[in-house]
Amino acid sequence: GLASVLVSTQFAWSIQTAFATTLFKQLGARQRDLGYLRVPGPLTGLLVQPAAGSLSDELGYKRRPRLILSATVLCGIGFVLLPLGEHSKSIWLVFTGCCFFDVGFNAADALVRVLAADVTPKQQLPLANSIVSSALGCGQLLGFVASSIGSFHLDTVFGKKGGNTSLVFACSFGLVLLVLCDSFFVSACRKFPERSLDQQRSEDYSLIGEEDNLLSEPAKLQDASSSSSSSGSRPKKSTSAAKLVRHFATRFFLLPRWMYKLCLMNGLVWIGWFCFIFFAPDFIGIFINGGDPHAPKNSEQFKKYDLAQQQFSMSSAISSVLMIAMGPCIPFLVEKIGIHKLMAASAMALALVLFIASNVLGRGSAGACVFLFSLIGVPWAVTMSIPYTVVSILGQESERGFLMGVLNIFVVLPSFLVLLMVGVTNMRSNHIFDVGSAMAGMASFAWVFHRIH
């Protein structure tokens, strides 16, 4: 029930991933234009994630569900704006809808993980985060399946008079799903304990090789950054934006060493992920199908490029099934090989997928490309679970929202780097894949040779 809300917000992420790049290009944007059209979305996520985490810490455990529901409302607005932008051929409406999506699903993801850590016994944290990962996988599966349904199939079912498009159908389905998931979430919140289970986390935790003073650094951080409050204190009734900014800036420079290491190593992996997420549909459309987004709308080249969005959605739907299946296996793999080796293997798998796609596959190999991209669900499940598990283990209740926000900053920053690279160099999608492969490979070696704590 707690993770159900992430099904709808991740559905929104899937819609954005499947449609945004190809839709921007079909509305007239060039490759270089994506450098600024996609930046404001991550920018809003960069600002909102730490603010949401810090605000939830200030307001306390009982207020986190309200913030999560507010984030889902923003995704609902995005579901409305994207089809309106497509219908009116307005890049700026699509752009605004993407911004609402970014704020909504990023805030919800971080806050749900914090809330899960609040109500889960320490020994079950890897399982809890794998359940969250599975919920994200369900949202992705539904989103990409909805996105893969072409306009031809919709016209066959509903008739041509309604002007049905894949985007209209997907966003309409998303609104219904959001209402249902929010209802399940509200029902689950009524069963929460009156107090969090943070006091159970004083035991030693052996999965990532901590010493007996495992919690000493987070405790020092808490003491240095918040001398006037404690985890059991009553939340303050007034929290100004300026105070949150000062509070965040002070705490950021007092982070424990393990947090800096985690953010940097995870950030390298995410450079590879954003090279794939932002440009995989464009890569399929141009280098696999031989299409052109700027060709006349009814031309063969335009249709080939448009087909890429459905092919990418199909591969992503299959990868989501793998992600869901991988979720329950993660706690077992952590026990057997450890967090560091699991993250290293995950990053190397991503690097190999990007390298093979860019340097081995050629025009006309759509089937092989769909199969290759489908395999991405396995490393994706690990990336969406393990780093958050580490923060849940090492962070205390009074700082966990803040630390999740910091971790997500180093998820958003790589997207800026990728988009800046494209905006400055006008780099084509195949070369973007090469860069992503190199960064993921570096991350793999970093996870092998550098321990978090």
XYZ file of C-alpha atoms in Angstrom:
453
model
C 0.000 0.000 0.000
C 2.759 2.455 0.879
C 4.599 1.896 -2.412
C 1.412 1.967 -4.503
C 1.641 5.725 -4.969
C 4.914 5.234 -6.861
C 3.118 3.181 -9.512
C 1.320 6.304 -10.762
C 4.281 8.677 -10.423
C 6.590 6.248 -12.225
C 3.908 5.879 -14.880
C 4.324 9.641 -15.383
C 8.100 9.189 -15.648
C 7.579 6.501 -18.295
C 5.304 8.752 -20.339
C 7.873 11.530 -20.248
C 10.717 9.168 -21.142
C 8.810 7.614 -24.044
C 7.417 10.794 -25.603
C 9.407 13.896 -24.621
C 12.455 13.762 -26.918
C 10.614 12.539 -30.017
C 7.680 14.916 -29.401
C 9.971 17.938 -29.005
C 11.724 17.070 -32.253
C 8.484 16.483 -34.142
C 7.272 19.903 -32.959
C 10.353 21.501 -34.535
C 13.170 21.276 -31.970
C 16.693 20.477 -33.138
C 19.231 18.266 -31.365
C 20.948 21.266 -29.797
C 17.571 22.641 -28.596
C 17.128 19.608 -26.339
C 19.964 21.014 -24.235
C 17.644 23.699 -22.869
C 14.212 22.120 -23.417
C 15.070 19.218 -21.106
C 17.166 21.175 -18.557
C 14.376 23.034 -16.693
C 12.751 19.747 -15.694
C 15.859 18.443 -13.884
C 16.426 21.961 -12.535
C 13.074 21.926 -10.769
C 13.878 18.463 -9.461
C 17.241 19.706 -8.209
C 15.584 22.470 -6.193
C 12.534 20.552 -5.006
C 14.161 17.289 -3.863
C 16.327 18.694 -1.068
C 13.602 21.187 -0.136
C 11.008 18.409 0.103
C 13.362 16.224 2.139
C 14.304 19.011 4.539
C 10.695 20.172 4.849
C 9.565 16.632 5.663
C 12.286 16.412 8.329
C 11.069 19.688 9.840
C 7.388 18.720 9.759
C 8.040 15.210 11.032
C 7.107 11.648 10.233
C 3.317 12.112 10.402
C 3.298 14.872 7.764
C 5.237 13.008 5.079
C 2.105 11.388 3.490
C 0.590 14.831 2.796
C 3.715 15.925 0.956
C 3.664 12.719 -1.083
C 0.051 13.286 -2.120
C 0.899 16.857 -3.118
C 3.620 15.488 -5.405
C 1.135 13.196 -7.151
C -1.121 16.177 -7.889
C 1.751 17.751 -9.845
C 2.002 14.595 -11.947
C -1.735 14.882 -12.579
C -1.237 18.386 -13.985
C 1.459 17.003 -16.289
C -0.971 14.377 -17.600
C -3.260 17.221 -18.700
C -0.640 19.558 -20.191
C 1.217 17.110 -22.451
C -1.785 16.157 -24.654
C -2.818 19.827 -24.807
C 0.664 20.717 -26.052
C 0.564 17.980 -28.680
C -2.880 19.050 -29.897
C -1.987 22.765 -30.089
C 1.541 22.002 -31.420
C 2.975 24.034 -28.545
C 6.486 23.104 -27.461
C 6.058 25.285 -24.384
C 2.980 23.461 -23.098
C 4.826 20.155 -23.499
C 7.834 21.706 -21.790
C 5.703 22.888 -18.836
C 4.057 19.482 -18.504
C 7.477 17.833 -18.354
C 8.487 20.233 -15.571
C 5.436 19.238 -13.500
C 6.251 15.583 -14.092
C 9.852 16.085 -12.960
C 8.906 17.818 -9.730
C 6.141 15.349 -8.936
C 7.821 12.007 -9.474
C 11.194 13.067 -8.050
C 9.658 14.412 -4.836
C 7.351 11.393 -4.449
C 10.177 8.909 -5.001
C 12.424 10.454 -2.348
C 9.663 10.961 0.227
C 8.202 7.466 -0.136
C 11.634 5.953 0.457
C 12.035 8.101 3.576
C 8.599 7.088 4.845
C 9.336 3.418 4.135
C 12.510 3.699 6.214
C 10.488 5.285 9.046
C 8.076 2.348 9.347
C 10.362 -0.597 8.446
C 12.548 -2.520 10.923
C 16.222 -2.172 10.107
C 16.763 -5.808 9.140
C 14.005 -5.514 6.515
C 15.291 -2.347 4.813
C 16.772 -4.146 1.761
C 13.438 -5.944 1.299
C 11.503 -2.674 1.706
C 13.594 -0.933 -0.938
C 13.252 -3.912 -3.275
C 9.454 -3.620 -2.868
C 9.722 0.066 -3.734
C 11.812 -0.910 -6.762
C 9.143 -3.408 -7.809
C 6.442 -0.743 -7.492
C 8.514 1.520 -9.729
C 8.818 -1.378 -12.153
C 5.034 -1.840 -12.198
C 4.579 1.852 -12.964
C 7.140 1.662 -15.750
C 5.547 -1.472 -17.187
C 2.091 0.108 -17.318
C 3.469 3.389 -18.666
C 5.516 1.863 -21.460
C 2.768 -0.581 -22.424
C 0.345 2.350 -22.695
C 2.930 4.301 -24.703
C 3.513 1.417 -27.132
C -0.116 1.389 -28.263
C -0.068 3.166 -31.622
C -2.623 5.606 -32.994
C -3.640 3.003 -35.594
C -4.804 0.598 -32.878
C -6.657 3.368 -31.054
C -8.459 4.443 -34.233
C -9.463 0.835 -34.813
C -11.036 0.592 -31.351
C -12.420 4.099 -30.809
C -12.802 5.404 -34.373
C -10.956 8.272 -36.068
C -13.335 11.093 -35.124
C -11.911 11.548 -31.655
C -8.396 12.386 -32.862
C -6.918 9.668 -30.682
C -3.153 9.588 -30.222
C -0.878 7.390 -28.153
C -0.118 10.317 -25.846
C -3.796 11.181 -25.234
C -4.577 7.565 -24.377
C -1.539 7.152 -22.118
C -2.172 10.376 -20.171
C -5.884 9.617 -19.749
C -5.016 6.192 -18.389
C -2.423 7.825 -16.136
C -5.003 10.122 -14.527
C -7.262 7.181 -13.677
C -4.305 5.218 -12.317
C -3.197 8.174 -10.187
C -6.582 8.414 -8.459
C -6.617 4.676 -7.726
C -3.046 4.604 -6.398
C -3.616 7.642 -4.188
C -6.669 5.921 -2.718
C -4.634 2.811 -1.848
C -1.909 4.997 -0.364
C -4.339 6.913 1.870
C -5.806 3.630 3.069
C -2.332 2.286 3.907
C -1.396 5.466 5.806
C -4.240 4.920 8.253
C -2.499 1.750 9.468
C 0.851 3.426 10.212
C 2.152 3.386 13.793
C 1.979 6.586 15.802
C 5.774 6.757 15.995
C 8.503 5.716 13.560
C 10.727 2.704 14.192
C 13.968 4.694 14.157
C 14.892 3.598 17.681
C 15.341 0.042 16.364
C 18.247 1.076 14.168
C 20.957 1.269 16.840
C 22.112 -2.316 16.154
C 25.064 -3.111 13.926
C 24.350 -3.781 10.275
C 26.819 -5.987 8.418
C 25.764 -5.867 4.769
C 28.158 -3.100 3.749
C 30.948 -3.739 6.242
C 30.344 -0.984 8.813
C 32.353 -0.745 12.023
C 30.884 -0.536 15.522
C 30.761 3.247 15.218
C 28.586 3.062 12.115
C 26.127 5.657 13.259
C 28.659 8.018 14.770
C 29.101 10.183 11.681
C 25.368 10.655 11.039
C 24.929 11.421 14.720
C 27.638 14.083 14.565
C 25.965 15.538 11.505
C 22.688 15.723 13.358
C 24.274 17.407 16.375
C 26.222 19.924 14.296
C 23.368 20.887 12.022
C 20.365 20.817 14.326
C 21.242 21.662 17.900
C 17.798 22.980 18.710
C 15.762 19.918 17.720
C 15.684 16.144 18.153
C 13.889 13.261 16.500
C 11.255 13.246 19.178
C 10.671 16.973 19.344
C 7.530 18.647 18.172
C 7.830 20.014 14.627
C 8.114 23.738 14.299
C 5.035 25.457 12.976
C 6.792 28.004 10.780
C 9.383 27.004 8.197
C 10.379 29.794 5.794
C 11.980 29.143 2.412
C 15.044 31.194 3.379
C 15.473 29.143 6.552
C 15.274 25.905 4.568
C 17.934 27.134 2.132
C 20.308 28.143 4.968
C 19.600 24.908 6.798
C 20.322 22.837 3.690
C 23.526 24.737 2.803
C 24.903 24.326 6.331
C 24.159 20.614 6.489
C 25.476 19.943 2.979
C 29.019 20.878 3.982
C 28.777 18.720 7.109
C 27.926 15.491 5.287
C 29.744 12.368 6.487
C 32.433 10.968 4.203
C 30.398 7.918 3.253
C 27.676 10.158 1.824
C 30.088 12.049 -0.430
C 31.465 8.761 -1.766
C 28.006 7.350 -2.378
C 26.850 10.480 -4.231
C 29.898 10.644 -6.513
C 29.908 6.946 -7.411
C 26.149 6.887 -7.947
C 26.385 10.097 -9.996
C 28.767 8.444 -12.476
C 26.267 5.638 -13.016
C 23.493 8.160 -13.629
C 25.451 9.914 -16.382
C 25.231 6.625 -18.251
C 21.551 6.261 -17.433
C 20.628 9.727 -18.682
C 22.521 9.181 -21.933
C 20.174 6.232 -22.429
C 16.947 7.687 -21.007
C 17.053 10.977 -22.915
C 18.281 9.716 -26.280
C 17.372 6.021 -26.737
C 14.182 6.766 -28.747
C 16.097 9.228 -30.932
C 18.877 6.656 -31.441
C 16.360 4.034 -32.585
C 14.560 6.458 -34.889
C 17.663 7.728 -36.688
C 20.353 5.030 -36.489
C 18.215 1.873 -36.403
C 15.106 2.831 -38.419
C 16.726 5.439 -40.686
C 14.005 8.004 -39.946
C 13.969 11.809 -39.825
C 11.928 13.773 -37.231
C 11.899 16.874 -39.460
C 10.650 15.152 -42.611
C 7.107 15.920 -43.863
C 4.546 14.371 -41.529
C 3.173 11.753 -43.947
C 6.548 10.818 -45.429
C 8.139 7.407 -44.979
C 11.090 8.864 -43.047
C 8.804 10.621 -40.554
C 6.841 7.413 -40.002
C 10.059 5.462 -39.380
C 11.159 7.975 -36.769
C 7.692 8.021 -35.173
C 7.780 4.222 -34.941
C 10.851 4.471 -32.699
C 8.764 5.741 -29.794
C 6.620 2.588 -29.868
C 9.670 0.320 -30.265
C 11.402 1.968 -27.328
C 8.234 1.687 -25.243
C 7.975 -2.008 -26.106
C 11.565 -2.692 -25.032
C 11.041 -0.640 -21.877
C 7.885 -2.580 -21.015
C 9.850 -5.841 -21.220
C 12.675 -4.332 -19.166
C 10.113 -3.335 -16.543
C 9.050 -6.979 -16.240
C 12.700 -7.871 -15.635
C 12.935 -5.068 -13.077
C 9.918 -6.403 -11.188
C 11.340 -9.937 -11.257
C 14.729 -8.665 -10.119
C 13.306 -6.806 -7.117
C 12.833 -9.824 -4.791
C 16.280 -11.143 -5.768
C 18.162 -8.050 -4.620
C 18.203 -8.839 -0.846
C 19.494 -12.346 -1.655
C 22.234 -10.968 -3.941
C 23.236 -8.414 -1.315
C 23.672 -11.225 1.206
C 25.699 -13.369 -1.213
C 28.005 -10.915 -3.013
C 27.607 -7.607 -1.135
C 26.449 -4.153 -2.131
C 29.699 -3.033 -3.774
C 30.021 -5.968 -6.168
C 26.324 -5.838 -7.035
C 26.511 -2.133 -7.921
C 29.721 -2.734 -9.924
C 28.080 -5.510 -11.959
C 25.024 -3.335 -12.547
C 27.088 -0.401 -13.847
C 29.132 -2.671 -16.128
C 25.944 -4.176 -17.595
C 24.712 -0.673 -18.470
C 28.089 0.172 -20.029
C 27.982 -2.950 -22.223
C 24.420 -2.296 -23.437
C 25.296 1.251 -24.514
C 28.553 0.165 -26.166
C 26.944 -2.680 -28.141
C 24.059 -0.480 -29.294
C 26.362 2.265 -30.549
C 29.157 0.177 -32.073
C 27.639 -3.185 -33.068
C 24.017 -2.667 -34.068
C 23.261 -1.134 -37.452
C 20.364 0.093 -39.556
C 17.569 -2.429 -39.831
C 18.408 -4.264 -36.597
C 15.264 -3.128 -34.775
C 14.554 -6.551 -33.292
C 18.048 -6.902 -31.866
C 17.878 -3.366 -30.493
C 14.555 -3.991 -28.744
C 15.983 -7.179 -27.207
C 19.179 -5.423 -26.070
C 17.335 -2.494 -24.517
C 14.975 -4.933 -22.778
C 17.913 -6.277 -20.748
C 18.388 -2.852 -19.171
C 15.729 -3.728 -16.579
C 18.184 -5.813 -14.532
C 20.764 -3.064 -13.792
C 17.934 -0.539 -13.496
C 16.408 -2.500 -10.596
C 19.734 -2.421 -8.752
C 20.290 1.302 -9.362
C 16.798 2.124 -8.107
C 17.237 0.140 -4.891
C 20.769 -0.187 -3.506
C 21.876 3.481 -3.059
C 18.638 4.279 -1.229
C 19.110 1.235 0.974
C 22.534 2.548 2.008
C 21.038 5.920 3.013
C 18.197 4.198 4.880
C 20.734 2.147 6.844
C 23.200 4.894 7.708
C 20.811 7.839 8.075
C 18.734 8.609 11.167
C 15.088 9.667 11.107
C 15.778 13.355 11.734
C 18.154 13.581 8.746
C 16.932 10.875 6.405
C 14.773 13.154 4.272
C 17.680 15.566 3.860
C 20.102 12.778 2.905
C 17.647 11.363 0.374
C 17.380 14.845 -1.086
C 21.167 15.127 -1.354
C 21.370 11.699 -2.997
C 18.766 12.764 -5.529
C 20.706 15.961 -6.260
C 23.496 13.715 -7.517
C 20.926 11.918 -9.636
C 19.740 15.199 -11.180
C 23.182 16.775 -11.691
C 24.245 14.106 -14.217
C 21.235 15.021 -16.347
C 22.502 18.621 -16.462
C 25.926 17.413 -17.556
C 24.472 15.249 -20.333
C 22.180 17.998 -21.635
C 24.934 20.618 -21.400
C 27.207 18.324 -23.401
C 24.557 17.972 -26.114
C 23.724 21.687 -26.123
C 27.364 22.705 -26.529
C 28.562 19.997 -28.944
C 25.345 19.113 -30.857
C 26.455 15.508 -30.317
C 24.482 12.801 -32.106
C 22.767 10.023 -30.192
C 25.264 7.269 -31.058
C 28.171 9.303 -29.688
C 26.104 10.163 -26.603
C 25.806 6.422 -26.001
C 29.601 6.113 -26.195
C 30.008 8.753 -23.483
C 27.413 7.026 -21.304
C 29.165 3.688 -21.737
C 32.493 5.176 -20.631
C 30.984 6.819 -17.532
C 29.135 3.657 -16.472
C 32.347 1.668 -16.917
C 34.231 4.117 -14.687
C 31.473 3.798 -12.072
C 31.807 0.017 -12.137
C 35.519 0.186 -11.345
C 34.864 2.797 -8.632
C 32.406 0.482 -6.873
C 34.962 -2.342 -6.969
C 37.965 -0.429 -5.622
C 36.389 2.145 -3.235
C 34.261 1.194 -0.249
C 31.458 3.452 0.941
C 32.259 3.014 4.636
